[in-house]
C-alpha positions in Angstrom: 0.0 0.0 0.0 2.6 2.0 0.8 4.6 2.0 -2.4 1.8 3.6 -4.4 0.4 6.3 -1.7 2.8 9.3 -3.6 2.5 8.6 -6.8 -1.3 8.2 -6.9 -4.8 8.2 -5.6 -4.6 4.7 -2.9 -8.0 3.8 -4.3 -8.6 5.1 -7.3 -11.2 2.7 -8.1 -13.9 2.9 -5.0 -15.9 4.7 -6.4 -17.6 2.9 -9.2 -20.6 0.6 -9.2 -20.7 -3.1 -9.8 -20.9 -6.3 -7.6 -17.6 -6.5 -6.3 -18.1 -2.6 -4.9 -21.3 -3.7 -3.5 -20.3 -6.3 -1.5 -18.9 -5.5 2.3 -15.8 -4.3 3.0 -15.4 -7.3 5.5 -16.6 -9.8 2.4 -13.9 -8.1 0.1 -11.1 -8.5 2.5 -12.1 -12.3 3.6 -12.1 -13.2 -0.1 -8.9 -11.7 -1.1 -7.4 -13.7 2.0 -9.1 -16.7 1.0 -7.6 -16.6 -2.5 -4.2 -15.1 -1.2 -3.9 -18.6 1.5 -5.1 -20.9 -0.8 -2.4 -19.3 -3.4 0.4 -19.0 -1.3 0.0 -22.6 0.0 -0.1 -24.8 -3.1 2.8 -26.7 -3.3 5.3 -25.6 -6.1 4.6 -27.2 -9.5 0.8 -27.4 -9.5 0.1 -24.9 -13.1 -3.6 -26.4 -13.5 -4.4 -25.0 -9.5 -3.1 -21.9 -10.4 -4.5 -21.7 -13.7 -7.9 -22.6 -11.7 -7.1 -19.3 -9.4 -5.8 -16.7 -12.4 -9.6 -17.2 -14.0 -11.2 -16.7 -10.5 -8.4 -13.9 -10.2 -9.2 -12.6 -13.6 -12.8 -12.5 -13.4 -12.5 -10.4 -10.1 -10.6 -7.8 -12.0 -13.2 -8.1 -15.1 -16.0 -7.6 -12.6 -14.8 -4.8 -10.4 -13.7 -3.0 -13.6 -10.4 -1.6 -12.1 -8.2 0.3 -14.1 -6.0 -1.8 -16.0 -2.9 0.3 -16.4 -2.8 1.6 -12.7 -2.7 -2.2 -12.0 -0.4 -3.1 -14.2 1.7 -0.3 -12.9 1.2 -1.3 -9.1 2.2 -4.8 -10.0 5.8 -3.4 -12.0 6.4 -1.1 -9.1 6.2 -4.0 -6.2 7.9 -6.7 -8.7 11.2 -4.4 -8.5 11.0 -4.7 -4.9 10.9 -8.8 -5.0 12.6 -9.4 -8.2 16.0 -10.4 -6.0 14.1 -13.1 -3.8 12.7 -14.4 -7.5 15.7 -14.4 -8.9 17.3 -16.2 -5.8 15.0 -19.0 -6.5 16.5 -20.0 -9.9 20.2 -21.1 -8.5 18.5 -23.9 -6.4 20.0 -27.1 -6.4 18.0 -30.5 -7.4 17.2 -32.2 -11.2 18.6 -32.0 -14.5 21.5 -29.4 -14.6 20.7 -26.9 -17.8 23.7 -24.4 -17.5 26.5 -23.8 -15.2 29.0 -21.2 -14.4 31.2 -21.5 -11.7 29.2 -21.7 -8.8 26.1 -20.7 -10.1 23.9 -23.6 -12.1 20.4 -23.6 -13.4 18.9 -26.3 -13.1 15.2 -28.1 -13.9 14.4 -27.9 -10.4 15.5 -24.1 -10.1 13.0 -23.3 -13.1 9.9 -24.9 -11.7 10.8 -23.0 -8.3 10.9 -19.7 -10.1 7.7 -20.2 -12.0 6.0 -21.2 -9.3 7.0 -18.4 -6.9 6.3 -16.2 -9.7 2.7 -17.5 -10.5 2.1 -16.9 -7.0 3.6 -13.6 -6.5 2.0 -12.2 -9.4 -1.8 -13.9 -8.6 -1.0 -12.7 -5.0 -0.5 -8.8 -6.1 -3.4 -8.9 -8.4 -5.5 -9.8 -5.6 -4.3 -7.5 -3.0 -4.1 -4.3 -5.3 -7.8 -4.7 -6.8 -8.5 -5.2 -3.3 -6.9 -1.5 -2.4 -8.2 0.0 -5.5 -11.7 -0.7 -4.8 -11.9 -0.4 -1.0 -11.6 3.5 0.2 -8.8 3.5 3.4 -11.9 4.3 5.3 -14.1 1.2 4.5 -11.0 -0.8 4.9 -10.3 -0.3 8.6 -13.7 -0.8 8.9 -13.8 -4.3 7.5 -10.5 -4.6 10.0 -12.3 -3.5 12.8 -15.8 -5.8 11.8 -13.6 -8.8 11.5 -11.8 -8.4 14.8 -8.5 -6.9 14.0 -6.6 -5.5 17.2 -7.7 -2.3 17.6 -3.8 -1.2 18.0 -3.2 -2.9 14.7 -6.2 -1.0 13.2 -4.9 2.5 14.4 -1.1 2.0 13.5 -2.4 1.3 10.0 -4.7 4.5 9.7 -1.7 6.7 12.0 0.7 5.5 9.1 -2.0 6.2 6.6 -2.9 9.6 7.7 0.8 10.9 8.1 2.8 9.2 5.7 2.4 12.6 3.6 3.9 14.3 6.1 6.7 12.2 6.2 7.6 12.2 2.9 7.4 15.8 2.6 9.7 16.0 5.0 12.4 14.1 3.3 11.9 15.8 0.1 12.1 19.4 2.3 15.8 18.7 3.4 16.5 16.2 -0.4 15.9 20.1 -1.9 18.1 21.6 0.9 20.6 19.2 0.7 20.8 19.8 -3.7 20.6 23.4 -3.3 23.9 23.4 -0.8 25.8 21.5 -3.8 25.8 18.7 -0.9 24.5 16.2 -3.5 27.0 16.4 -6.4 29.6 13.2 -5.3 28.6 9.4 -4.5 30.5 10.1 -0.9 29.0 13.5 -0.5 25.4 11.9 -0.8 25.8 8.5 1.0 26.7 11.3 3.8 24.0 13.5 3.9 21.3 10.1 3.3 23.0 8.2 6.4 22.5 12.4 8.0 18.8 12.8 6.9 17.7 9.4 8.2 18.5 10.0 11.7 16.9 13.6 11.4 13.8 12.3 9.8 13.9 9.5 12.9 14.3 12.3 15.5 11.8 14.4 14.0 9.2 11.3 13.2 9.5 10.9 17.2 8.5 14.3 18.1 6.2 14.7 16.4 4.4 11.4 16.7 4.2 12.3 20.5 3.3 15.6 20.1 0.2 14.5 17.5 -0.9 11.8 20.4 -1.0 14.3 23.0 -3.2 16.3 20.9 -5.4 13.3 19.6 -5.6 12.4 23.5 -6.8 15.8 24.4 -9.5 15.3 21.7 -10.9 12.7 23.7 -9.4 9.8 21.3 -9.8 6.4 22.5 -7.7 4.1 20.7 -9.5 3.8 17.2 -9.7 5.9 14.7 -13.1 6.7 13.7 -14.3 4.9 10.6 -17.0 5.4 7.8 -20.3 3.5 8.0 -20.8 0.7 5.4 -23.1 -2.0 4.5 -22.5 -4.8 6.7 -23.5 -7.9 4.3 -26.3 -9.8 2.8 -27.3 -12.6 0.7 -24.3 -11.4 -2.1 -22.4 -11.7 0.7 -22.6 -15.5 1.6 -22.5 -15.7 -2.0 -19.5 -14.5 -3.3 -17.8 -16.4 0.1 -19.3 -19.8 -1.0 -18.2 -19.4 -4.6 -14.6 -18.2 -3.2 -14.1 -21.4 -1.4 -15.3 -23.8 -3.8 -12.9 -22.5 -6.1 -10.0 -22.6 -3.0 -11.4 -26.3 -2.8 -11.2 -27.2 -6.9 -7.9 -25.6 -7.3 -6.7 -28.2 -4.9 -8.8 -31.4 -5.9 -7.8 -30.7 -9.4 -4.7 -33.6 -9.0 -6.9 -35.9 -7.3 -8.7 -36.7 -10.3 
């Protein structure tokens, strides 16, 4: 969520009307985790379960009619961040042995690993970001709150939310004073004044996180944020959780058969 909050709109999305959006907020977040589990845990080399899952992944994304390229961007954004691990997964040891250089090999094994990993990465994200661009911030702490979430847990999330502006335009207030001090022009001149600007920006994100409690505290706040009201459920509903796990339940009975 995180990655995407500077660039653009979180949920970009919410406000459009078709059956995903009119399903609770609770509903949305219990069947992305259904399909994100039931993803996550299929054993590595099992394409016709997760061919099974991209359709039901693919006709969640037809139905809630989310904008295809600020998924697709999304997805490029957070695959830069776990392209390493992926590509960790190819050296593995096991099977036939395809190339070889010096220490490093790629072998059978090593594929199927990274295809797999992949598959489920990639399903994984789809899920998760139509989930964000269809659900407003506000309805999502909501569906946190109605399905039991710590209430600590629910407030760090909308604290970060709510201030992670702030934060960053902090940084970018002393990256401009940094460049306009010439303080950015050599490699050892700007590991420097990063390694510099991360304490500050820790020192600073102390104060004034207590000084922002103290205020929320005098303003009578009670350990949760206060959220939006939304629909809490109904026949779709049960629906749209039956159908989820049945197709959890096929995409693992598929090699039983």
């Amino acid at each position: 969520m995180l990655l995407h909050i500077i660039a653009v709109q979180l949920d970009a999305d919410s406000d459009r009307k078709t059956p995903w959006h009119s399903l609770a907020p609770r509903t949305r977040i219990l069947c992305t985790l259904l399909l994100v589990f039931a993803i996550a845990l299929t054993p590595n080399g099992r394409w016709w379960t997760w061919a099974i899952y991209g359709l039901g992944v693919l006709g969640v994304v037809l139905l809630s009619r989310v904008t295809w390229s600020i998924l697709l961007k999304r997805i490029a954004v957070e695959f830069a961040f776990i392209g390493v691990v992926l590509l960790g997964t190819l050296f593995r040891d096991g099977g036939e042995v395809l190339w070889s250089w010096g220490v490093l090999r790629i072998t059978t094994v090593g594929l199927m690993v990274l295809g797999s990993v992949t598959l489920k990465a990639l399903l994984s994200l789809m899920m998760l970001n139509v989930l964000t661009l269809t659900t407003s911030v506000a309805a999502l702490l909501n569906g946190l709150v109605a399905l039991r979430t710590p209430p600590l847990l629910v407030a760090i999330l909308a604290s970060m939310y709510r201030y992670i502006s702030v934060l960053i335009g902090e940084v970018n207030a002393m990256r401009r004073a940094a460049a306009s001090r010439n303080l950015m022009g050599s490699n050892h001149w700007q590991r420097q004044v990063i390694g510099n600007m991360m304490g500050t920006l820790f020192i600073r994100t102390y104060e004034r996180g207590e000084r922002v409690y103290q205020a929320m505290l005098s303003r009578g706040y009670q350990g949760l944020p206060p959220v939006e009201k939304v629909p809490s459920g109904g026949r779709r509903d049960i629906v749209a959780l039956t159908l989820t796990v049945i197709l959890a339940l096929l995409g693992q009975v598929v090699y039983l058969f």
